[in-house]
mmCIF file of C-alpha atoms in Angstrom:
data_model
loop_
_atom_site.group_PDB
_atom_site.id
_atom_site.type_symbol
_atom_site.label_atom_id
_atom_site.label_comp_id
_atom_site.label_asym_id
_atom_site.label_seq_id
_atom_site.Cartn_x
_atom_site.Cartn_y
_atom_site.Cartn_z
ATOM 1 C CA UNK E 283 -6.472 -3.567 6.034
ATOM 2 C CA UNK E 284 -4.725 -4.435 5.572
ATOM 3 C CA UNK E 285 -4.610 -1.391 5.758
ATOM 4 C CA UNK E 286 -3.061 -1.746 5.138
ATOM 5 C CA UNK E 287 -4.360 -3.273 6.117
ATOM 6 C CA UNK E 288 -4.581 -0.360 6.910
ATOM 7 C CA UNK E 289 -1.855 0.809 9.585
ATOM 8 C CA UNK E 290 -0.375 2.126 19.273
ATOM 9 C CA UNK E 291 -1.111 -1.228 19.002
ATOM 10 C CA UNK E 292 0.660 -0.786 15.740
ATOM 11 C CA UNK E 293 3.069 1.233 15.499
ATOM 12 C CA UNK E 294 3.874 3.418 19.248
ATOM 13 C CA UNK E 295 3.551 7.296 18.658
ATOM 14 C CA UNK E 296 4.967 8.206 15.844
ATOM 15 C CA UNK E 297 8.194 9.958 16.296
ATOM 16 C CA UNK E 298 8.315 13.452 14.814
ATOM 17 C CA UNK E 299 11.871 12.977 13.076
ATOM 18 C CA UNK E 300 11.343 10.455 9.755
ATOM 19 C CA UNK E 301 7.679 12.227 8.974
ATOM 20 C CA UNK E 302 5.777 14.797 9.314
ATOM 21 C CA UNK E 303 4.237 15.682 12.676
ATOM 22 C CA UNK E 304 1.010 14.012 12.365
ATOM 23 C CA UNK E 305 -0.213 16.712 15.604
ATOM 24 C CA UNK E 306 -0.280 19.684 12.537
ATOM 25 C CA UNK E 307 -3.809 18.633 11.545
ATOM 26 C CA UNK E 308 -6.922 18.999 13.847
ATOM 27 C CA UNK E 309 -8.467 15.669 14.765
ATOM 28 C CA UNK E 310 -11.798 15.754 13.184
ATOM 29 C CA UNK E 311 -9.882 15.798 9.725
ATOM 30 C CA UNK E 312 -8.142 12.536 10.031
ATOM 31 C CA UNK E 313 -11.113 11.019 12.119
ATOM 32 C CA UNK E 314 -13.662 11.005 9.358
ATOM 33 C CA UNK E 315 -11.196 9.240 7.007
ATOM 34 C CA UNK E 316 -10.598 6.514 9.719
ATOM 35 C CA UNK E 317 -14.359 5.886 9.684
ATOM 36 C CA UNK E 318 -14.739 5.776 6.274
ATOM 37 C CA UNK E 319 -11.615 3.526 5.655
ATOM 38 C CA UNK E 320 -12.943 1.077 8.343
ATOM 39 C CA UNK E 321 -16.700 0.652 6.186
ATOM 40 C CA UNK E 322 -14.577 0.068 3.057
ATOM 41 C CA UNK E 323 -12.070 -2.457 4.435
ATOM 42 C CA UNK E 324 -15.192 -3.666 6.292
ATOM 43 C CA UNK E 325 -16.957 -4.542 2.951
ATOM 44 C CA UNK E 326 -13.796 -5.822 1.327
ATOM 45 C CA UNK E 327 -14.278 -9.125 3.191
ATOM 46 C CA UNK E 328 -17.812 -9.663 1.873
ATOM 47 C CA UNK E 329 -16.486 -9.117 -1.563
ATOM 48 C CA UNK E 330 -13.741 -11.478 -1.146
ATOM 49 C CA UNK E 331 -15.516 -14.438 0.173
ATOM 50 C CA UNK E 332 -17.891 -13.575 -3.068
ATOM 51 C CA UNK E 333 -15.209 -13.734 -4.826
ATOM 52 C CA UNK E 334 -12.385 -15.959 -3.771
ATOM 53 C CA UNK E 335 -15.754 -18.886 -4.160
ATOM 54 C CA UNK E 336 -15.444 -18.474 -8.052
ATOM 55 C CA UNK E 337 -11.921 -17.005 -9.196
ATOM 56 C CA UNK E 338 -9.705 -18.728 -6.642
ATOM 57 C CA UNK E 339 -7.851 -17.099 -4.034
ATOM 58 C CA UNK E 340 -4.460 -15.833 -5.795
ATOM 59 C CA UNK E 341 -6.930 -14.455 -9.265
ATOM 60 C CA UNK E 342 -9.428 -12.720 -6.891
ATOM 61 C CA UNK E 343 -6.458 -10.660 -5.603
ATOM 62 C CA UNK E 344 -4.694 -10.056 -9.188
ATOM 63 C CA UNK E 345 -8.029 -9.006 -10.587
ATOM 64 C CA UNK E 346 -8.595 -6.313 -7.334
ATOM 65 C CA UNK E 347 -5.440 -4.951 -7.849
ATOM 66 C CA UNK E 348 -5.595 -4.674 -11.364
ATOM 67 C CA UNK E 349 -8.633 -2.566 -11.043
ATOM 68 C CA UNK E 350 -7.631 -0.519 -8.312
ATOM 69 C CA UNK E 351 -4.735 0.544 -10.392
ATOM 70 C CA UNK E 352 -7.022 0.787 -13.879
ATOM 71 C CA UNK E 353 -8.800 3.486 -11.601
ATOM 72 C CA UNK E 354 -6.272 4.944 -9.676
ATOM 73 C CA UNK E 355 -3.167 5.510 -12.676
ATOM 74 C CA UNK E 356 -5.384 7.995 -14.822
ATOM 75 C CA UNK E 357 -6.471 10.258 -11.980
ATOM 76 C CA UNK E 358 -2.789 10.455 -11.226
ATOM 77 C CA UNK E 359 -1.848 11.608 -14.677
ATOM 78 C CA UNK E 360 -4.801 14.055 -14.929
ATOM 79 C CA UNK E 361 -3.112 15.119 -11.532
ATOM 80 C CA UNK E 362 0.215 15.951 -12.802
ATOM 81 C CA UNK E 363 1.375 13.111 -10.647
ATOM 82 C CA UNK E 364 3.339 10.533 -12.823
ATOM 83 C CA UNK E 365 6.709 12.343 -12.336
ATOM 84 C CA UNK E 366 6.428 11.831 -8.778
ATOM 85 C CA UNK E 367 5.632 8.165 -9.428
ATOM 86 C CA UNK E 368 7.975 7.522 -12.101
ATOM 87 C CA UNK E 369 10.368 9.035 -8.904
ATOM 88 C CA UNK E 370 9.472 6.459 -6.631
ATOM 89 C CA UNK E 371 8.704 3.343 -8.382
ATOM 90 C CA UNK E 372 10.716 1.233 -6.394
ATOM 91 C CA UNK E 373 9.935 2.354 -2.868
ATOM 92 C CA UNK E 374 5.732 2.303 -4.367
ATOM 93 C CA UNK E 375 6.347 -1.505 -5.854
ATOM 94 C CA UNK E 376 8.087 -2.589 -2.790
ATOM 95 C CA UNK E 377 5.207 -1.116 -0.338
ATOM 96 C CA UNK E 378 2.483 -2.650 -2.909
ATOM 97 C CA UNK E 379 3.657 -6.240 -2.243
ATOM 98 C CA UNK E 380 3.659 -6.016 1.586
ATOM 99 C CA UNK E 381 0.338 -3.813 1.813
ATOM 100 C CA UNK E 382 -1.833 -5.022 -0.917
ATOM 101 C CA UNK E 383 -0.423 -8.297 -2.672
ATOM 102 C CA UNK E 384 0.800 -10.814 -0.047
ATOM 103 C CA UNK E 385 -1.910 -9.911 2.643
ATOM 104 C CA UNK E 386 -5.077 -9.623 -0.216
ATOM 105 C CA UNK E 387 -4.348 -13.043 -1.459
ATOM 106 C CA UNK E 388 -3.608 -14.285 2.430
ATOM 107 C CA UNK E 389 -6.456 -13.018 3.160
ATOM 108 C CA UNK E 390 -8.778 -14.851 -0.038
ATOM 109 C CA UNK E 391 -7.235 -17.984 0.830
ATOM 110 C CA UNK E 392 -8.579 -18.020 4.716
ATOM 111 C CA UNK E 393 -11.887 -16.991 3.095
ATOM 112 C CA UNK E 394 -12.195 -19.850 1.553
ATOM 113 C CA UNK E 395 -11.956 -22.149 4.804
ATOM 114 C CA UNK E 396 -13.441 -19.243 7.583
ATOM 115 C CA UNK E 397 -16.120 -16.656 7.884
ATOM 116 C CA UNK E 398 -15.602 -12.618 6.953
ATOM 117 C CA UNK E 399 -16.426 -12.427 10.458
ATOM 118 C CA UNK E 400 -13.498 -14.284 11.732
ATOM 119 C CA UNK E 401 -11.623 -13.322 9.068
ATOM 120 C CA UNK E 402 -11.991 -9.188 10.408
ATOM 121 C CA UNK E 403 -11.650 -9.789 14.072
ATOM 122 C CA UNK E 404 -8.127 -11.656 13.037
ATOM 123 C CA UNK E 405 -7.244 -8.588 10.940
ATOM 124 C CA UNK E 406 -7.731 -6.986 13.746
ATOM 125 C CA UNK E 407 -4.614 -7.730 14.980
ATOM 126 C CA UNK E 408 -2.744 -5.631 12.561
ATOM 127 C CA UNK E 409 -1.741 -2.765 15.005
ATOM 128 C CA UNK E 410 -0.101 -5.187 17.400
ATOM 129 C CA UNK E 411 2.117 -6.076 14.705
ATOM 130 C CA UNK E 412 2.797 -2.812 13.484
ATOM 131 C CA UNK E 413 3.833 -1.968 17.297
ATOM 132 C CA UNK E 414 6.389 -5.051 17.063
ATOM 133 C CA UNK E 415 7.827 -3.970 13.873
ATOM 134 C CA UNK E 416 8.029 -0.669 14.813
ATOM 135 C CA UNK E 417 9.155 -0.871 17.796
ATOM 136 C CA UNK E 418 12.446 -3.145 15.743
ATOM 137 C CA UNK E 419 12.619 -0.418 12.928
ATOM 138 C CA UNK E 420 12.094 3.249 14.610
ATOM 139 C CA UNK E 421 12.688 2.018 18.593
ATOM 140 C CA UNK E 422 9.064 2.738 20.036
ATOM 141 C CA UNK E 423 7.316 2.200 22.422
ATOM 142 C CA UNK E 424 3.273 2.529 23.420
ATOM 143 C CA UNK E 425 2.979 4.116 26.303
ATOM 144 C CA UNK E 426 0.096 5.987 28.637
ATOM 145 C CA UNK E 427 -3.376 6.047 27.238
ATOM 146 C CA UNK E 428 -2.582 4.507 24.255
ATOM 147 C CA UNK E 429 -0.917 1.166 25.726
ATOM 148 C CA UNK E 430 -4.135 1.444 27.241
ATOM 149 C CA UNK E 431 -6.462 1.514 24.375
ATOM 150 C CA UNK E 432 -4.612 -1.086 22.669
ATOM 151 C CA UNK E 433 -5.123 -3.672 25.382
ATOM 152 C CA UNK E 434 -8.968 -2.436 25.536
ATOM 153 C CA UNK E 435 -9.364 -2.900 21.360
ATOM 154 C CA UNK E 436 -7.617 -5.955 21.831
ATOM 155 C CA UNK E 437 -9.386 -7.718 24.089
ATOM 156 C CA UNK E 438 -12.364 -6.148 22.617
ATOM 157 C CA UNK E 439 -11.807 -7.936 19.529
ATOM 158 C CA UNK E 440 -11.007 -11.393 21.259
ATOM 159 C CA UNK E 441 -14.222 -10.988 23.100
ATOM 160 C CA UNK E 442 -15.519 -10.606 19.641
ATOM 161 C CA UNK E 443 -14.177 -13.508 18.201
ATOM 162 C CA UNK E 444 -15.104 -16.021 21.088
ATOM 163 C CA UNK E 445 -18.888 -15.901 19.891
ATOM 164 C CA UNK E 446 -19.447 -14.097 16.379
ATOM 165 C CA UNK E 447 -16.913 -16.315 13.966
ATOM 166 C CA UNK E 448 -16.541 -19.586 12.996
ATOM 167 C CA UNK E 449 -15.850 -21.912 9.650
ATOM 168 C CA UNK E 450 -17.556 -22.866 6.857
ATOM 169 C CA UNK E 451 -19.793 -26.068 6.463
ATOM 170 C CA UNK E 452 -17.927 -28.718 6.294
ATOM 171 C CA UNK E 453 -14.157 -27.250 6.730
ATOM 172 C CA UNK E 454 -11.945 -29.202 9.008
ATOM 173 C CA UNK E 455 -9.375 -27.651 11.792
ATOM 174 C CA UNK E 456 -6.497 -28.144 9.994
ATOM 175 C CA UNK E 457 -7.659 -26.223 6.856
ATOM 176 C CA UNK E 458 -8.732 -23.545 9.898
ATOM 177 C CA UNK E 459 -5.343 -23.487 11.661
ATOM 178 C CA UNK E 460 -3.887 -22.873 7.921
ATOM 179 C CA UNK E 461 -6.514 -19.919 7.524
ATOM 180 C CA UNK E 462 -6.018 -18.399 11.043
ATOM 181 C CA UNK E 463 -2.013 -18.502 10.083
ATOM 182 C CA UNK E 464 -2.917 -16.964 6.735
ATOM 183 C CA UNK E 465 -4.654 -14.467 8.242
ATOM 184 C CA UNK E 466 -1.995 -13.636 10.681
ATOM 185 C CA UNK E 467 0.947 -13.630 7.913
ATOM 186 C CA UNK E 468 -1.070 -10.839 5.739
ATOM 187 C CA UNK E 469 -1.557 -8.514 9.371
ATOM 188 C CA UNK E 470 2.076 -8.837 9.842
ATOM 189 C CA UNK E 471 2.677 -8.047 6.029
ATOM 190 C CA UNK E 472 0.531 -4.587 7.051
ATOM 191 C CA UNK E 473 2.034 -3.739 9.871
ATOM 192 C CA UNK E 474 5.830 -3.894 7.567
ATOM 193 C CA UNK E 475 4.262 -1.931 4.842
ATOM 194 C CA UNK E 476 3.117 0.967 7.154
ATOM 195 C CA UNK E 477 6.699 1.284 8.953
ATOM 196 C CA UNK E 478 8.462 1.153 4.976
ATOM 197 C CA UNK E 479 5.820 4.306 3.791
ATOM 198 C CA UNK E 480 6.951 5.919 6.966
ATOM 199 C CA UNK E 481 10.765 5.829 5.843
ATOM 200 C CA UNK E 482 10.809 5.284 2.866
ATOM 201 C CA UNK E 483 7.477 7.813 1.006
ATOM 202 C CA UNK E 484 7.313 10.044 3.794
ATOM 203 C CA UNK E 485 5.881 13.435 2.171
ATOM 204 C CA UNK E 486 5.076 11.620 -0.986
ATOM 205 C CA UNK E 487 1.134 12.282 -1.785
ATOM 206 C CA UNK E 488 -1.209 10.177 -0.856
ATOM 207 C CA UNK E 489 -2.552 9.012 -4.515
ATOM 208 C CA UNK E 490 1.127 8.574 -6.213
ATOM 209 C CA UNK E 491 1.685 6.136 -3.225
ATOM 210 C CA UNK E 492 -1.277 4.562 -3.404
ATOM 211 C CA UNK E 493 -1.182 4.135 -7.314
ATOM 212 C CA UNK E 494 2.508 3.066 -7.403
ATOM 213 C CA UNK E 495 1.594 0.179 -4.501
ATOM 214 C CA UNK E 496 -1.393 -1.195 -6.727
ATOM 215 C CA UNK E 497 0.860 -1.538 -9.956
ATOM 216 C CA UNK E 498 3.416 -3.532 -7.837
ATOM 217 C CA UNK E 499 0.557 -5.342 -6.531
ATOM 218 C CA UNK E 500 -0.314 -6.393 -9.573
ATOM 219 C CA UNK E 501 2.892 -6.858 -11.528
ATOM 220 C CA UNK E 502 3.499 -9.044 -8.059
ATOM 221 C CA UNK E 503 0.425 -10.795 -8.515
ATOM 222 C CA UNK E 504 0.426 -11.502 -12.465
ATOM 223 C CA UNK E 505 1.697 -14.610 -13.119
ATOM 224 C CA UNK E 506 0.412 -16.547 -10.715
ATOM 225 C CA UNK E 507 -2.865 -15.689 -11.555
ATOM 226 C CA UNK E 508 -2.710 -16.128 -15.077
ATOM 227 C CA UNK E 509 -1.368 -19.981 -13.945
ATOM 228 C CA UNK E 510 -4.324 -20.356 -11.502
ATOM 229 C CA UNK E 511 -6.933 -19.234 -13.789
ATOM 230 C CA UNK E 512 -10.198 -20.529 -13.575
ATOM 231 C CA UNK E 513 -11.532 -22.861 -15.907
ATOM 232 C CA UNK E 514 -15.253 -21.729 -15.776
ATOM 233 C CA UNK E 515 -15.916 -18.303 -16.607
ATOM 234 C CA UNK E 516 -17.073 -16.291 -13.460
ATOM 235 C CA UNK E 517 -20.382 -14.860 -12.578
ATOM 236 C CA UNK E 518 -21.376 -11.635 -13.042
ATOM 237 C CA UNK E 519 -22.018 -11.426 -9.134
ATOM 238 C CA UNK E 520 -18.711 -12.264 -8.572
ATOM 239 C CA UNK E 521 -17.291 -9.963 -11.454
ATOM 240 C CA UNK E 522 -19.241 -7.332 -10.078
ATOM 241 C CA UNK E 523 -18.003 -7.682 -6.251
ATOM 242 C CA UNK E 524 -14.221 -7.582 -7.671
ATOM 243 C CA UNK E 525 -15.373 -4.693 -9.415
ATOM 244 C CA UNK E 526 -16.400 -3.178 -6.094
ATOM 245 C CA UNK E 527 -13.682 -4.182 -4.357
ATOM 246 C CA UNK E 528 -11.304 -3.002 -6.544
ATOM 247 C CA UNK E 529 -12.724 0.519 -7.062
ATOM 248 C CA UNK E 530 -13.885 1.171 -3.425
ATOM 249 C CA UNK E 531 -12.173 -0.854 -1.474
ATOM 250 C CA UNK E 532 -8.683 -0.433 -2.695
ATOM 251 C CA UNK E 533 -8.403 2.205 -5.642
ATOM 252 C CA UNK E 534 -10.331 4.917 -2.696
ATOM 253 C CA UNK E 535 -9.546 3.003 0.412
ATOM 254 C CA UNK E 536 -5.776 2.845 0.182
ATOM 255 C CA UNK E 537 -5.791 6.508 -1.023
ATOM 256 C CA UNK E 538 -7.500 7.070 2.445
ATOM 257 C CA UNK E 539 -4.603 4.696 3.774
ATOM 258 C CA UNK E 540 -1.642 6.367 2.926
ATOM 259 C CA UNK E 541 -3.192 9.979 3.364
ATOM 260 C CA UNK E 542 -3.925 8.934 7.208
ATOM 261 C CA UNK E 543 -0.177 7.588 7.431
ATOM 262 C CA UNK E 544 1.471 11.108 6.473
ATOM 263 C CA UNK E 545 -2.067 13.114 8.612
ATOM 264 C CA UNK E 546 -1.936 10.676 11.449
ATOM 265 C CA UNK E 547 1.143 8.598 11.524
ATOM 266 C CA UNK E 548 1.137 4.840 10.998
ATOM 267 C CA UNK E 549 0.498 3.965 14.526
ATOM 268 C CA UNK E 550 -3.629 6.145 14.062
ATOM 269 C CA UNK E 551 -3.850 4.418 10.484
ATOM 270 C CA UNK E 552 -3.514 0.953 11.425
ATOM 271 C CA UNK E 553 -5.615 1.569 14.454
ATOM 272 C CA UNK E 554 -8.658 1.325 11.560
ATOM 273 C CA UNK E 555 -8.160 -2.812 12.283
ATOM 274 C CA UNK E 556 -10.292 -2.049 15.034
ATOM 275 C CA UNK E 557 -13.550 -0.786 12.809
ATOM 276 C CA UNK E 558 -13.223 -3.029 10.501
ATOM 277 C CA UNK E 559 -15.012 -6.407 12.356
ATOM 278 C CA UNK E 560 -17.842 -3.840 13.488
ATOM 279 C CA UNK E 561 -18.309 -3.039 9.392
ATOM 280 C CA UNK E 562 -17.745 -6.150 8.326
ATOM 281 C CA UNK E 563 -20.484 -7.840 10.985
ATOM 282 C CA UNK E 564 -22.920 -5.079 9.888
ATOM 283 C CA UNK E 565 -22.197 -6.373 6.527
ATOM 284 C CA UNK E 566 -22.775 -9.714 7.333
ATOM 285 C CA UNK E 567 -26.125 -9.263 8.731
ATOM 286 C CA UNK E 568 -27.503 -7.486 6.120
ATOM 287 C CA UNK E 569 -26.332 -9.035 3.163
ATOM 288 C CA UNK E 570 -25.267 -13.025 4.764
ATOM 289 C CA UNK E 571 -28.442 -12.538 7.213
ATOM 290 C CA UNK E 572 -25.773 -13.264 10.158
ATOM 291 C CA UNK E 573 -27.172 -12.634 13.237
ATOM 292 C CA UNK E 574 -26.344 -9.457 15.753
ATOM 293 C CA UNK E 575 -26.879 -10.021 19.117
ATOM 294 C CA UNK E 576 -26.458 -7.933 22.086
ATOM 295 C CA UNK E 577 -22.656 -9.382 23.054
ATOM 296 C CA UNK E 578 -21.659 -8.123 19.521
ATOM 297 C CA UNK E 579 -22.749 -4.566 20.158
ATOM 298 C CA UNK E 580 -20.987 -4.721 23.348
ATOM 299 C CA UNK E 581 -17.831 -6.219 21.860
ATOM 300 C CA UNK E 582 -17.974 -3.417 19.130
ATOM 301 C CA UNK E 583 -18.746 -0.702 22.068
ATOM 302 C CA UNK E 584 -14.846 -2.108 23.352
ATOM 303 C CA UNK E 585 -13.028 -1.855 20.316
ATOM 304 C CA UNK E 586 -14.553 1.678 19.830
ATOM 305 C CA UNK E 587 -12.950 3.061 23.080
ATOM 306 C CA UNK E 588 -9.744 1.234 22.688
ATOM 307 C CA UNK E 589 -9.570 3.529 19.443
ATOM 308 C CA UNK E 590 -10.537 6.347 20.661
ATOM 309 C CA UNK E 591 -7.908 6.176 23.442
ATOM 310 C CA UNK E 592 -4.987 4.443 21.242
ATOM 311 C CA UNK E 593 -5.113 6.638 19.012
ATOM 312 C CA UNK E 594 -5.472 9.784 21.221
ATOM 313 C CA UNK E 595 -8.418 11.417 20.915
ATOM 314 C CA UNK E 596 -9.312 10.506 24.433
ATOM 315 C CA UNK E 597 -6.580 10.362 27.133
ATOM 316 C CA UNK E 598 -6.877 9.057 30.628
ATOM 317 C CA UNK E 599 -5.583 11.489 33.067
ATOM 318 C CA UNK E 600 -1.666 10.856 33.881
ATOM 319 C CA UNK E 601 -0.684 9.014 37.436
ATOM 320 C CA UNK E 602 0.555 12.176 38.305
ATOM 321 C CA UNK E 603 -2.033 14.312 37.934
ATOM 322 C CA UNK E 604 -4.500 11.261 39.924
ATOM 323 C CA UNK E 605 -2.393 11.173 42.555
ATOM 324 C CA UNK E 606 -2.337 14.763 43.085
#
């Protein structure tokens, strides 16, 4: 959400050559995972304002990593699936620094100065820099319906952000111009980890790449942690929302991730940037009692048809075929 991510208006189509063609699997498959992921990635944000308030920004990471990969490592094994990540540690640590460490602890620190509203409709912009970096790395290019549907779940999302988001009591606009570059660092970190699964664990299941990437995350993530420790012991509210974040919203979520990469291609599983803010305001008013008013349904009505045309499950008839 990163991701991811997280991770079109990421990455343009996917080209068949470096993975496998993402077309081999009927829509509805790949579709219910992209819903799913976009509720969990939609909750992390809740969990990480919970818990960024009491264990700092860089130990609320550490400690969601850490979890996800307590939960993920032993399914693995009872999987038969440590060979294949003892095979590709270093590609697995690599992608777990760009997709998981630098953008979770990017992302604590903003929360800490902005709302999880704001915080979502900025992470948002993940697939736009997925398209940039792979347009540099593979050489594409959106095009058609989907150039379309990014520029609709764009705007979508800025329409979004103009009303629903804003700071915390008392935070200035220079700790909010700090955040909003925070937030955009850890998109940009998404949109690079989705491009380096594509090359580099194409073909590699889903759970030894998401396993691998939360033991880098956390080796990453270790040390500066343990030096930022807080003094005062935690809360169980907030041990319990790291808990959840760590289980559901990374350990399951980034399995979801990387299993939509190698279904969908990266440019469909960053395209889950655009569910997210509709989760995580959903969240917010039931649990934050944040308001929803009738311009947020709209804006969320937008970024729902900008993903269903970016990432191709609705196409707008070619010039071609209008003109004729």
């Amino acid at each position: 959400m990163t991701t991811t991510n997280n991770n079109t208006t990421v990455a343009p189509s996917p080209s068949p050559s470096p993975s496998p063609a993402p077309t081999a699997l009927a829509p509805k498959a790949w579709l219910v995972d992209l819903v799913l992921l976009g509720a969990l990635w939609g909750a992390s944000f809740l969990f990480m304002r919970i818990g960024a308030a009491e264990f700092g920004a860089l130990p609320t990471a550490a400690v969601r990593v850490v979890i996800a990969a307590l939960f993920l490592l032993p399914i693995a094994l009872l999987r038969g699936q440590g060979p294949s990540i003892a095979k590709h540690w270093k590609a697995s640590l690599t992608v777990g620094i760009f997709n998981s460490g630098m953008p979770f602890a990017l992302f604590c620190f903003a929360l800490l100065t902005i709302n999880t509203g704001l915080a979502a409709v900025l992470n948002a912009t993940t697939p736009m820099f997925g398209a940039l970096v792979a347009w540099a790395w593979f050489r594409e290019r959106p095009n058609g319906s989907r150039l379309v549907g990014l520029v609709i779940g764009f705007a979508g999302v800025a329409m979004l952000a103009s009303r629903s988001a804003g700071l915390h009591a008392g935070a200035s606009n220079h700790a909010a111009l700090w955040a909003v570059l925070a937030c955009l660092a850890a998109c940009l970190c998404y949109g690079i980890s989705a491009s380096a699964t594509r090359r580099h664990l194409s073909g590699v299941p889903a759970l030894t790449t998401a396993t691998g990437s939360q033991i880098g995350a956390s080796l990453f993530l270790a040390l500066p942690a343990i030096w930022l420790w807080p003094a005062q012991m935690p809360s169980l509210r907030a041990w319990l929302a790291l808990l959840a974040l760590g289980i559901a919203c990374t350990g399951v979520a980034y399995i979801l991730f990387f299993r939509l990469i190698e279904r969908a291609g990266p440019a469909r599983a960053l395209t889950v940037t655009f569910l997210v803010p509709v989760f995580a305001l959903f969240y917010g008013a039931v649990f934050l009692g944040e308001q929803i008013t009738q311009w947020m349904l709209i804006c969320a009505f937008v970024i729902v048809c900008g993903v269903a045309l970016s990432t191709g499950v609705v196409k707008l008839p070619s010039l071609r075929k209008a003109a004729g």
